[in-house]
Short mmCIF file of C-alpha atoms in Angstrom, two decimals:
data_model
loop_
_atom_site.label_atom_id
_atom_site.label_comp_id
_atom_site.label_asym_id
_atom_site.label_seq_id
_atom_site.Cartn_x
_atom_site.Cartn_y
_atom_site.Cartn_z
CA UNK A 742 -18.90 1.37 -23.79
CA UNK A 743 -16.28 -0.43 -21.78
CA UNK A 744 -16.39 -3.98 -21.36
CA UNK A 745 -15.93 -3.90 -17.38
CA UNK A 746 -15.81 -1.04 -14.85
CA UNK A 747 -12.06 -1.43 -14.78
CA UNK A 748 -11.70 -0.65 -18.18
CA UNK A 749 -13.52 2.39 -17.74
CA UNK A 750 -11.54 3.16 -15.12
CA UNK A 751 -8.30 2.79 -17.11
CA UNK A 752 -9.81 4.29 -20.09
CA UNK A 753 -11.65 7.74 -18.97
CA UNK A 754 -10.28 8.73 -15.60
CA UNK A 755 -6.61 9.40 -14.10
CA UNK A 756 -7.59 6.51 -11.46
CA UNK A 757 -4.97 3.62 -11.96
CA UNK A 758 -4.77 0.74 -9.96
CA UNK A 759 -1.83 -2.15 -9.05
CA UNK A 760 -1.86 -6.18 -8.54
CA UNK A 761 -2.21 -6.56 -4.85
CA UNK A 762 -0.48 -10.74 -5.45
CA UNK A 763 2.45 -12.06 -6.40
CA UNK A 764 1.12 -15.55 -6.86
CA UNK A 765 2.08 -16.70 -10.96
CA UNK A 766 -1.50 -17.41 -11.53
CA UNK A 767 -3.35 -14.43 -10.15
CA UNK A 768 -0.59 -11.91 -11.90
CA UNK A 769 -1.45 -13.02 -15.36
CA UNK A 770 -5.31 -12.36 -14.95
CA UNK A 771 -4.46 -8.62 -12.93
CA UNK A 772 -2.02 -7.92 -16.01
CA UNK A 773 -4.69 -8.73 -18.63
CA UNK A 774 -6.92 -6.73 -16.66
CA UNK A 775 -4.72 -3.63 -17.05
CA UNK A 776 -2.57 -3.67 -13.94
CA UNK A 777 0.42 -1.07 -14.07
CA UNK A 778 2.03 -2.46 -10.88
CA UNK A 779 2.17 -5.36 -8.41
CA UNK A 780 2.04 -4.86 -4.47
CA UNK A 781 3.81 -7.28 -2.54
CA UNK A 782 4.24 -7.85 1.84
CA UNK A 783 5.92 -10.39 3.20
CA UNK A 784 1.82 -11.65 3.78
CA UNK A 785 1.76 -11.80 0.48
CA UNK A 786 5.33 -13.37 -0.85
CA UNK A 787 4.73 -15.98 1.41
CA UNK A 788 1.59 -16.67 0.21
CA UNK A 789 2.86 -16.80 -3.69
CA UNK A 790 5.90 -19.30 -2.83
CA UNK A 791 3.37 -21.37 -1.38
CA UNK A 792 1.11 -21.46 -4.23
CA UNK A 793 4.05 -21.21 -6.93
CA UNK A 794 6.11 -24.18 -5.24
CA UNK A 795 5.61 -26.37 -7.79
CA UNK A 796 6.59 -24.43 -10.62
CA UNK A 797 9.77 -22.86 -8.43
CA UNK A 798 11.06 -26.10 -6.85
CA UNK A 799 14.61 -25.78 -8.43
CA UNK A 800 15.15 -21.94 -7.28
CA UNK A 801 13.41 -22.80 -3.56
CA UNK A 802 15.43 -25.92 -2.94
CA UNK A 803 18.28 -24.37 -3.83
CA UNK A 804 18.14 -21.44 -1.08
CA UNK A 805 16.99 -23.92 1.39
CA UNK A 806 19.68 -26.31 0.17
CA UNK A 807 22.57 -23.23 1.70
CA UNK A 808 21.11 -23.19 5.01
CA UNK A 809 21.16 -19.43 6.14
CA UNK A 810 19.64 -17.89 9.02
CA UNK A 811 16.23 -17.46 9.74
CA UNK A 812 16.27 -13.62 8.61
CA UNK A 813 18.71 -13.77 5.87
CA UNK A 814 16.81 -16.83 4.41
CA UNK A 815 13.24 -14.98 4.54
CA UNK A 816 14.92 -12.28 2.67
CA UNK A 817 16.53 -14.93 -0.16
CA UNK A 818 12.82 -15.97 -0.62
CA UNK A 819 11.04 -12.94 -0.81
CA UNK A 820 13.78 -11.94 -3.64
CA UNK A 821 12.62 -15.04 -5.34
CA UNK A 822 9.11 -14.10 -5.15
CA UNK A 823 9.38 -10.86 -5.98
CA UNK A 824 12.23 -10.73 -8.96
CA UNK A 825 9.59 -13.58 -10.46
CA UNK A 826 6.76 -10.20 -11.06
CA UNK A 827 9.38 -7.15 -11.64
CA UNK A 828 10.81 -9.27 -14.75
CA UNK A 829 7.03 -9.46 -16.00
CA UNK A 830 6.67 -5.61 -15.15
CA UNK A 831 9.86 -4.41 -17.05
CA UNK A 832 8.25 -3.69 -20.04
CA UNK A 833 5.39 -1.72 -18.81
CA UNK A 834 8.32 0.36 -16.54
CA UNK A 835 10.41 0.78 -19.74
CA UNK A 836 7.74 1.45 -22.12
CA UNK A 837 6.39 4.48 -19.74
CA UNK A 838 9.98 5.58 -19.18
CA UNK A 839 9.77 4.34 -15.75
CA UNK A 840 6.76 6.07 -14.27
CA UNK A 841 4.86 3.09 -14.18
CA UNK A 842 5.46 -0.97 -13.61
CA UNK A 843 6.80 -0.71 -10.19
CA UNK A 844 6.59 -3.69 -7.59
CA UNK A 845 6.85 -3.63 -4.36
CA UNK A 846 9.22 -5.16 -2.00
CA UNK A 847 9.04 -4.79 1.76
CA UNK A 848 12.01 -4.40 4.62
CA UNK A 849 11.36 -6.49 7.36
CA UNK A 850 8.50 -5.83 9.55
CA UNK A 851 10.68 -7.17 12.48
CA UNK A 852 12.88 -3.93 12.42
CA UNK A 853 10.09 -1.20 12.08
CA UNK A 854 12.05 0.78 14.17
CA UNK A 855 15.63 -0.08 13.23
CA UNK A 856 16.70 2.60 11.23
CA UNK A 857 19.88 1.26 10.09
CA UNK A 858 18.71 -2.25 9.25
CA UNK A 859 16.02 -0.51 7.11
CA UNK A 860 17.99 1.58 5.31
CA UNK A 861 20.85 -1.12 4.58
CA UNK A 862 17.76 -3.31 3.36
CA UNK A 863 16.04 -0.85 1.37
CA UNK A 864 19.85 -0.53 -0.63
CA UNK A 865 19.91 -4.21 -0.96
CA UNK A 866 16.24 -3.99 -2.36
CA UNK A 867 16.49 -1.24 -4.80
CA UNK A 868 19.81 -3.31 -6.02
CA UNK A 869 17.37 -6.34 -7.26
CA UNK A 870 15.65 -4.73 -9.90
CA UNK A 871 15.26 -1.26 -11.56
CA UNK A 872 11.19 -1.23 -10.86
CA UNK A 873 11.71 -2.23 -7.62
CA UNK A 874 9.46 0.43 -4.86
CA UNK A 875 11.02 -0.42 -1.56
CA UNK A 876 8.47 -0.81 1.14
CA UNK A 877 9.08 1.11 4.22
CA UNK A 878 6.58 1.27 7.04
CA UNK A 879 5.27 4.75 8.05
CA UNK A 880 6.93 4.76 11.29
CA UNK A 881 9.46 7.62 12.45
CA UNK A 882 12.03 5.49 11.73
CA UNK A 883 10.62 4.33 8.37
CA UNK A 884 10.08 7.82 7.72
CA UNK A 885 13.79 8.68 8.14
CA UNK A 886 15.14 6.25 6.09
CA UNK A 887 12.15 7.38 3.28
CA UNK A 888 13.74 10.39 3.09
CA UNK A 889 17.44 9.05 2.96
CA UNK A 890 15.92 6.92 0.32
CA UNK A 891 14.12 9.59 -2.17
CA UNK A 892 17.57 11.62 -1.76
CA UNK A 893 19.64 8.78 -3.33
CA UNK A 894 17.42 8.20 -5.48
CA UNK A 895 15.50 5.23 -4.62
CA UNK A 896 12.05 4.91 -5.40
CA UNK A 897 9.75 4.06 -2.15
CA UNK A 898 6.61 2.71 -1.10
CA UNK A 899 5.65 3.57 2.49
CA UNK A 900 3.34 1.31 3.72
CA UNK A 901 1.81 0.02 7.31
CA UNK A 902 -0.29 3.48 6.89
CA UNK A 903 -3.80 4.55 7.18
CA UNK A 904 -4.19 8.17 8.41
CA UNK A 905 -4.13 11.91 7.38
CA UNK A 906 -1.32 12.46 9.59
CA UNK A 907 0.78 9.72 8.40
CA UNK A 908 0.42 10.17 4.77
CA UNK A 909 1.36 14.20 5.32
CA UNK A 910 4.40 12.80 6.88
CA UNK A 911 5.54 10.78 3.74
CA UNK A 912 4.94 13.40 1.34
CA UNK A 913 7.22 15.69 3.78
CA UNK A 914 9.88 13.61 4.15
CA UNK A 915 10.08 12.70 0.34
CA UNK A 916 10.17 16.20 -0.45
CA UNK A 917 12.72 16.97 1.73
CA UNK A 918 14.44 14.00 0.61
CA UNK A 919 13.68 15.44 -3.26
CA UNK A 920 15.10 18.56 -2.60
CA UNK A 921 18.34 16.95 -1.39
CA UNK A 922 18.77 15.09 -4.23
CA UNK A 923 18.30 18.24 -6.45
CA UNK A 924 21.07 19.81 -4.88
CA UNK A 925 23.05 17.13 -5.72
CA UNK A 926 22.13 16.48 -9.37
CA UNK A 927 20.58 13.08 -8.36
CA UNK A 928 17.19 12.12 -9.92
CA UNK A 929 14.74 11.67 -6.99
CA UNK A 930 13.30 8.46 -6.25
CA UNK A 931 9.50 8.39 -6.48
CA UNK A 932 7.20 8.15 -3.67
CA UNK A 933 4.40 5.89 -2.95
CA UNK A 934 1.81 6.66 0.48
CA UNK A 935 -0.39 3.93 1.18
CA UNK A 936 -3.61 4.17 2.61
CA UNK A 937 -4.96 0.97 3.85
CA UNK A 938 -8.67 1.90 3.25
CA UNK A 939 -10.52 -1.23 4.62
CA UNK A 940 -7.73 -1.82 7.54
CA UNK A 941 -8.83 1.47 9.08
CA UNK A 942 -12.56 0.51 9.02
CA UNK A 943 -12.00 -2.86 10.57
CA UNK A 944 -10.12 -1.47 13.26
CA UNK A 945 -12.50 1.81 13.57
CA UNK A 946 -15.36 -1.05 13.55
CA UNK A 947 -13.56 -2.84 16.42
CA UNK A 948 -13.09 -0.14 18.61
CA UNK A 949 -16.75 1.77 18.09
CA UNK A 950 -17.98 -1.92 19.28
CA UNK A 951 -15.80 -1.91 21.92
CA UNK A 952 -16.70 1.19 23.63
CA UNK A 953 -20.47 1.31 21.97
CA UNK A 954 -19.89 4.35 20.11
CA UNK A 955 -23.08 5.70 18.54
CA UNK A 956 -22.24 5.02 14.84
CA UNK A 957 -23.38 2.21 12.92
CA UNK A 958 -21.87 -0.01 10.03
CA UNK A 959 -22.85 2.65 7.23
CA UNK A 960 -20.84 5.46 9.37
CA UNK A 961 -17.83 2.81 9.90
CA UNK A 962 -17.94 1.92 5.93
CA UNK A 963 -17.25 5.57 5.36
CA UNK A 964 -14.36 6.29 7.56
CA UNK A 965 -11.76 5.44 5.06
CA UNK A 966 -13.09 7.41 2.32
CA UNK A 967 -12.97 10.48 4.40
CA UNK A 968 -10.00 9.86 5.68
CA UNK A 969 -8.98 9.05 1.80
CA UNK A 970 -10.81 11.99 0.73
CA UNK A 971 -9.19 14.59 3.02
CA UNK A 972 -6.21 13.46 2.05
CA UNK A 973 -6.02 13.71 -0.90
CA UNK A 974 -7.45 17.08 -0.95
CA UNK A 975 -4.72 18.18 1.05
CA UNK A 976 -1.94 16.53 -1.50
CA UNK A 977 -3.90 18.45 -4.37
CA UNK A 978 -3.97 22.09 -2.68
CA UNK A 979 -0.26 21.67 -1.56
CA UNK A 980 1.02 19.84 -4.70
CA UNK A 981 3.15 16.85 -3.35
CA UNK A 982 5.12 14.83 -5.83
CA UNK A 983 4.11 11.58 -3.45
CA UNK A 984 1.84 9.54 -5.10
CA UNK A 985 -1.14 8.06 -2.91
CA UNK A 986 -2.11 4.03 -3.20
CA UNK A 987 -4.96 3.00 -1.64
CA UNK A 988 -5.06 -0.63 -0.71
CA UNK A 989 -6.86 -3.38 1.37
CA UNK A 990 -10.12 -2.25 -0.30
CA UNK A 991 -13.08 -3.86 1.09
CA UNK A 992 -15.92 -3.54 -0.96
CA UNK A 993 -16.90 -1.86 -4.37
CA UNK A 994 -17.29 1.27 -2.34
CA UNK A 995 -14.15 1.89 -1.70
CA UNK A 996 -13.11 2.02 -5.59
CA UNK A 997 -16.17 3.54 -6.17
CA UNK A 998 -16.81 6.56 -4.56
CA UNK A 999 -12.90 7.83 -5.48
CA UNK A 1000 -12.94 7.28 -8.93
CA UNK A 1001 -11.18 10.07 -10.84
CA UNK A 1002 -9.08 10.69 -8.39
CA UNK A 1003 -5.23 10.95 -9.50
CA UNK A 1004 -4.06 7.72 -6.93
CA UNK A 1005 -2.94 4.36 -7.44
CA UNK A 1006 -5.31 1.41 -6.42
CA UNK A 1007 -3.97 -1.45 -5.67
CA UNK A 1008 -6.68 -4.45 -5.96
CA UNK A 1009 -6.23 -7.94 -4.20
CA UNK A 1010 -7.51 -10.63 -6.72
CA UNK A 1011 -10.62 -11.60 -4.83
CA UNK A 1012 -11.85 -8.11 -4.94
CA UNK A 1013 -11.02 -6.94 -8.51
CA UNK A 1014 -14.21 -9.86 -9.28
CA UNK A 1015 -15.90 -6.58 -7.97
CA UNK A 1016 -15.34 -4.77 -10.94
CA UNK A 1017 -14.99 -6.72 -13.55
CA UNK A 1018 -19.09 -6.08 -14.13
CA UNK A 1019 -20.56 -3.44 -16.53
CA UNK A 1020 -23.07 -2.43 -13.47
CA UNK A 1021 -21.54 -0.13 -11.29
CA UNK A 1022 -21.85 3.44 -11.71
CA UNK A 1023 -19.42 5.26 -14.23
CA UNK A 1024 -18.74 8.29 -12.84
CA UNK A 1025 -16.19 10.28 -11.28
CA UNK A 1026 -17.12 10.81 -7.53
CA UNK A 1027 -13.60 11.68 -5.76
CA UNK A 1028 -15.24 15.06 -4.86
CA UNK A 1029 -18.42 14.53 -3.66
CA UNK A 1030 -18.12 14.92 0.30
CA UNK A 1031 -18.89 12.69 3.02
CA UNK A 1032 -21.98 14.01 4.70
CA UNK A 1033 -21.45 15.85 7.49
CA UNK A 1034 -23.77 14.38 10.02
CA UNK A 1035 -21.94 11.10 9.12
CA UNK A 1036 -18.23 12.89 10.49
CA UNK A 1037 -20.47 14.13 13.47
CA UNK A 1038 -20.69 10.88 14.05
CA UNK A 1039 -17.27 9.62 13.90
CA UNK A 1040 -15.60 12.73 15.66
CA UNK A 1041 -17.08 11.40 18.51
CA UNK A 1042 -14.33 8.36 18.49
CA UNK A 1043 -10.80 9.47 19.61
CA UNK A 1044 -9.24 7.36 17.11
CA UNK A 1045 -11.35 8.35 14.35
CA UNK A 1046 -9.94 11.57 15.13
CA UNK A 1047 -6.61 10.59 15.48
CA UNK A 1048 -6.83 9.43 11.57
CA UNK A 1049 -8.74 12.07 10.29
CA UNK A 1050 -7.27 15.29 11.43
CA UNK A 1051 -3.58 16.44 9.90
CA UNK A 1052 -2.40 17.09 13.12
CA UNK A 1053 -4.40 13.83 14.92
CA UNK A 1054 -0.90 12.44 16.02
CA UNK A 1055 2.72 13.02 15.69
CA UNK A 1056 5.13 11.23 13.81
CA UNK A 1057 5.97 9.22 17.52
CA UNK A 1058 2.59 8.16 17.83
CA UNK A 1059 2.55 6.17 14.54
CA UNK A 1060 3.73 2.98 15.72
CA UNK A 1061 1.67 2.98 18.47
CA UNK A 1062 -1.27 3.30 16.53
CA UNK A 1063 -3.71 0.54 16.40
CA UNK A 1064 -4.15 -0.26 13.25
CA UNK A 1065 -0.26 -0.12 12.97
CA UNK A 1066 0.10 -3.02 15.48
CA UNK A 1067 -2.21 -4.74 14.36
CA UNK A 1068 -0.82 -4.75 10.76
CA UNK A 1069 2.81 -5.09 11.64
CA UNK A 1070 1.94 -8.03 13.96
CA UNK A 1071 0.35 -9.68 10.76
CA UNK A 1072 2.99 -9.03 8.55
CA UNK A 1073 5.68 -10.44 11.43
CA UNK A 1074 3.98 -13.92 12.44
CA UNK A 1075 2.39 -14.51 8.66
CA UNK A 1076 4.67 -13.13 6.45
CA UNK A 1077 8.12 -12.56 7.26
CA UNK A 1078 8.30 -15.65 10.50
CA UNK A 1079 6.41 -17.61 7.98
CA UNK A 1080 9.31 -17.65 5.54
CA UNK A 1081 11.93 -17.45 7.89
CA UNK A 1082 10.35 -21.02 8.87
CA UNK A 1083 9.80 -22.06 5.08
CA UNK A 1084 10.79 -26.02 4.47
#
């Protein structure tokens, strides 16, 4: 038997999961632990060159030492922080021929709408490293640029995303985007849809208090997992090349009940002490359903709805969801502002 539940994972199931840090010390425990990718945000980047500071005083002085502005100096950081984990992942990417050993690296969360700034960042991005998945938020104009990007080639994570609707959207786009690059003898760029699991229950949770919806915390913990689940149903019947990664997990649950399922996890370091334990259950349970009386339940929110069904909200709507502003906002003031203002 496995040592740990993650092993098992790795070991008897198509389930794989990523590093959700790029701080020095956390990486080499998720690598030993059998990550096949890192996840970075500009949350998270800033986070690492705080922690790493001592051991990257040289290469941080020396980009605060040229004085750029506030933007172009959050984006010299972030390339430290980041090139620092793809050079650790280049021989799991070469090894597997590069279908694994990706890290992420996110446009600015400034310019979710800003087409052209995203797509000259996501070039500038891709150029740093060949396992490099550039982050793009699930926006309309994210989703634009997603599709410019699978087309030339460039592999792509799109991120800031937590609904049915939105992750239908991405694996649209990059096969449009794939069948442009086809007709042009280009190799497509992968494609990475992120469902941030445990963001959509917080803000689900927020709202049902708000307006006293009749569903209670066991209803709420299951939101993501049908919204998960439906998903990827729907990538399975209509057989999308997009890859989904399900992040921002918030309890064992959420690993859990989708074991087996062909996706990407991507783990944060305080919850992968979850699963390093030989107790949970092994067993594949991506198809068991969420009970019906417990989607009654949740129907009866508009914005439950608005995540669960396909057609819950156009591609317009996205950045105007809540979740979405709430997670862009977080990204903005903690992450990206936050190294923009780095001393």
């Amino acid at each position: 038997m496995s040592t740990t539940y993650l092993d098992w994972i790795i070991e008897n199931t198509r389930t794989k999961w990523w590093h959700d840090s790029a701080a020095t010390a956390e990486l080499d425990l998720g690598l030993r632990r059998g990550a096949v990718g890192v996840t970075t945000n500009p949350l998270l980047s800033a986070a690492a060159l705080k922690s790493d500071r001592a051991i990257c005083t040289a290469e941080i002085d020396e980009i605060l030492a040229r004085s750029l502005p506030p933007e172009q100096k959050a984006e010299a950081l972030m390339h430290l922080a980041v090139t620092r984990v793809t050079a650790r992942l280049s021989a799991e990417f070469e090894s597997s021929r590069g279908t694994s050993g990706f890290v992420c690296a996110q446009v600015n969360p400034l310019r979710a709408g800003d087409r052209e700034c995203m797509y000259s960042m996501a070039k500038r991005l891709n150029a740093w490293a060949p396992n490099i998945a550039v982050k793009l938020p699930a926006t309309s104009a994210g989703l634009d640029v997603l599709e410019d990007c699978a087309a030339e080639g460039i592999t792509t994570t799109a991120t800031v995303s937590f609904t049915v609707p939105q992750v239908l959207a991405i694996a649209e786009r990059h096969r449009a985007g794939s069948l442009r690059a086809r007709a042009n003898g280009v190799e497509a760029g992968k494609c990475f849809a992120v469902i941030m699991i445990g963001r959509l229950d917080d803000y689900l949770r927020e709202v049902a208090h708000d307006n006293r919806s009749a569903v209670d915390e066991s209803d709420i913990r299951q939101a993501g997992l049908a919204v998960t689940k439906r998903a990827y149903a729907t990538y399975q019947e209509r057989g999308y090349e997009a890859v989904l990664l399900v992040a921002a997990l918030r309890g064992e649950y959420h690993l859990t009940e989708l074991a087996g399922a062909d996706v990407v996890m991507s783990i944060h370091p305080s919850s992968q002490e979850l699963f390093v334990t030989p107790h949970l259950p092994r067993e594949e349970r991506i198809d068991r359903p969420i009970p019906e009386d417990v989607l009654d339940r949740l129907r009866a929110m508009p914005e439950f709805v608005r995540a669960y069904e396909p057609d819950g909200m156009t591609p317009a709507e996205f950045i105007s969801f809540g979740a979405t502003q709430r997670t862009l906002s977080q990204f903005c003031e903690s992450g990206w502002k936050t190294m923009e203002s780095y001393r």
